[in-house]
Amino acid sequence: MEHPNMHQLGFGFEMEPTTEPKTFKNAGQMDAMMEIAPKHLSDYEQILLKRIRVWIYDKRRKALKQKLKEDKPAVKERANQKKLSL
């Protein structure tokens, strides 16, 4: 069942098996994992993934905004010191 707003949520990808080098000691372990791994995420999992992506984006944006706020007064102070020294 597809979510009614799936096209708006930015989904539409499916996980494909990769042929990258195996890093497991037992080659059969990787094959077993590939067999039981889902081929694509469920609608519920896709929505959770989207929410995590938005949450991470918001946290990064807020952290950057806070850092810029902290750096901005230092720039103003330096400009004021230059004016006073003239």
mmCIF file of C-alpha atoms in Angstrom:
data_model
loop_
_atom_site.group_PDB
_atom_site.id
_atom_site.type_symbol
_atom_site.label_atom_id
_atom_site.label_comp_id
_atom_site.label_asym_id
_atom_site.label_seq_id
_atom_site.Cartn_x
_atom_site.Cartn_y
_atom_site.Cartn_z
ATOM 1 C CA MET A 1 0.000 0.000 0.000
ATOM 2 C CA GLU A 2 1.428 3.349 -1.019
ATOM 3 C CA HIS A 3 1.050 6.428 1.156
ATOM 4 C CA PRO A 4 -1.268 9.011 -0.545
ATOM 5 C CA ASN A 5 1.362 11.767 -0.298
ATOM 6 C CA MET A 6 4.344 9.551 -1.069
ATOM 7 C CA HIS A 7 5.427 11.734 -3.999
ATOM 8 C CA GLN A 8 5.446 14.787 -1.717
ATOM 9 C CA LEU A 9 7.508 13.083 0.973
ATOM 10 C CA GLY A 10 10.431 12.516 -1.385
ATOM 11 C CA PHE A 11 10.430 8.727 -1.370
ATOM 12 C CA GLY A 12 10.588 6.421 -4.299
ATOM 13 C CA PHE A 13 13.825 4.531 -3.865
ATOM 14 C CA GLU A 14 14.416 0.868 -3.463
ATOM 15 C CA MET A 15 17.447 -0.754 -1.929
ATOM 16 C CA GLU A 16 19.387 -2.872 -4.374
ATOM 17 C CA PRO A 17 21.870 -5.539 -3.379
ATOM 18 C CA THR A 18 25.471 -4.481 -3.870
ATOM 19 C CA THR A 19 28.391 -6.495 -5.125
ATOM 20 C CA GLU A 20 30.959 -4.746 -2.941
ATOM 21 C CA PRO A 21 33.809 -6.769 -1.444
ATOM 22 C CA LYS A 22 32.787 -8.948 1.453
ATOM 23 C CA THR A 23 34.285 -7.954 4.782
ATOM 24 C CA PHE A 24 32.962 -10.896 6.766
ATOM 25 C CA LYS A 25 35.185 -13.807 7.696
ATOM 26 C CA ASN A 26 32.487 -16.242 6.678
ATOM 27 C CA ALA A 27 31.303 -15.569 3.114
ATOM 28 C CA GLY A 28 28.089 -17.446 3.836
ATOM 29 C CA GLN A 29 27.208 -14.912 6.532
ATOM 30 C CA MET A 30 26.954 -12.088 3.975
ATOM 31 C CA ASP A 31 24.868 -14.231 1.639
ATOM 32 C CA ALA A 32 22.492 -15.148 4.466
ATOM 33 C CA MET A 33 22.136 -11.497 5.415
ATOM 34 C CA MET A 34 21.349 -10.551 1.809
ATOM 35 C CA GLU A 35 18.668 -13.232 1.612
ATOM 36 C CA ILE A 36 16.794 -12.097 4.729
ATOM 37 C CA ALA A 37 17.240 -8.349 4.189
ATOM 38 C CA PRO A 38 14.129 -6.606 2.861
ATOM 39 C CA LYS A 39 14.309 -5.459 -0.756
ATOM 40 C CA HIS A 40 12.640 -2.136 0.059
ATOM 41 C CA LEU A 41 11.467 -0.250 3.119
ATOM 42 C CA SER A 42 7.848 -0.388 4.231
ATOM 43 C CA ASP A 43 5.776 2.790 4.124
ATOM 44 C CA TYR A 44 6.074 3.089 7.899
ATOM 45 C CA GLU A 45 9.863 2.739 7.781
ATOM 46 C CA GLN A 46 10.084 5.298 4.982
ATOM 47 C CA ILE A 47 8.083 7.803 7.028
ATOM 48 C CA LEU A 48 10.348 7.203 10.047
ATOM 49 C CA LEU A 49 13.404 7.680 7.859
ATOM 50 C CA LYS A 50 12.004 10.920 6.468
ATOM 51 C CA ARG A 51 11.314 12.209 9.991
ATOM 52 C CA ILE A 52 14.863 11.402 11.076
ATOM 53 C CA ARG A 53 16.243 13.215 8.024
ATOM 54 C CA VAL A 54 14.146 16.301 8.804
ATOM 55 C CA TRP A 55 15.160 16.159 12.477
ATOM 56 C CA ILE A 56 18.859 15.952 11.552
ATOM 57 C CA TYR A 57 18.460 18.825 9.083
ATOM 58 C CA ASP A 58 16.767 21.002 11.725
ATOM 59 C CA LYS A 59 19.454 20.227 14.327
ATOM 60 C CA ARG A 60 22.259 21.059 11.874
ATOM 61 C CA ARG A 61 20.521 24.268 10.790
ATOM 62 C CA LYS A 62 19.953 25.395 14.399
ATOM 63 C CA ALA A 63 23.558 24.578 15.352
ATOM 64 C CA LEU A 64 24.865 26.589 12.400
ATOM 65 C CA LYS A 65 22.567 29.485 13.228
ATOM 66 C CA GLN A 66 23.746 29.460 16.855
ATOM 67 C CA LYS A 67 27.391 29.353 15.778
ATOM 68 C CA LEU A 68 26.870 32.306 13.462
ATOM 69 C CA LYS A 69 25.204 34.226 16.304
ATOM 70 C CA GLU A 70 28.157 33.518 18.583
ATOM 71 C CA ASP A 71 30.682 34.605 15.943
ATOM 72 C CA LYS A 72 28.826 37.767 14.959
ATOM 73 C CA PRO A 73 29.409 39.774 18.203
ATOM 74 C CA ALA A 74 33.137 39.073 17.975
ATOM 75 C CA VAL A 75 33.228 40.664 14.518
ATOM 76 C CA LYS A 76 31.354 43.739 15.785
ATOM 77 C CA GLU A 77 33.708 44.055 18.768
ATOM 78 C CA ARG A 78 36.751 44.006 16.491
ATOM 79 C CA ALA A 79 35.200 46.692 14.294
ATOM 80 C CA ASN A 80 34.531 48.873 17.363
ATOM 81 C CA GLN A 81 38.113 48.402 18.587
ATOM 82 C CA LYS A 82 39.484 49.534 15.217
ATOM 83 C CA LYS A 83 37.345 52.681 15.338
ATOM 84 C CA LEU A 84 38.573 53.479 18.867
ATOM 85 C CA SER A 85 42.242 52.996 18.008
ATOM 86 C CA LEU A 86 42.099 55.541 15.162
#
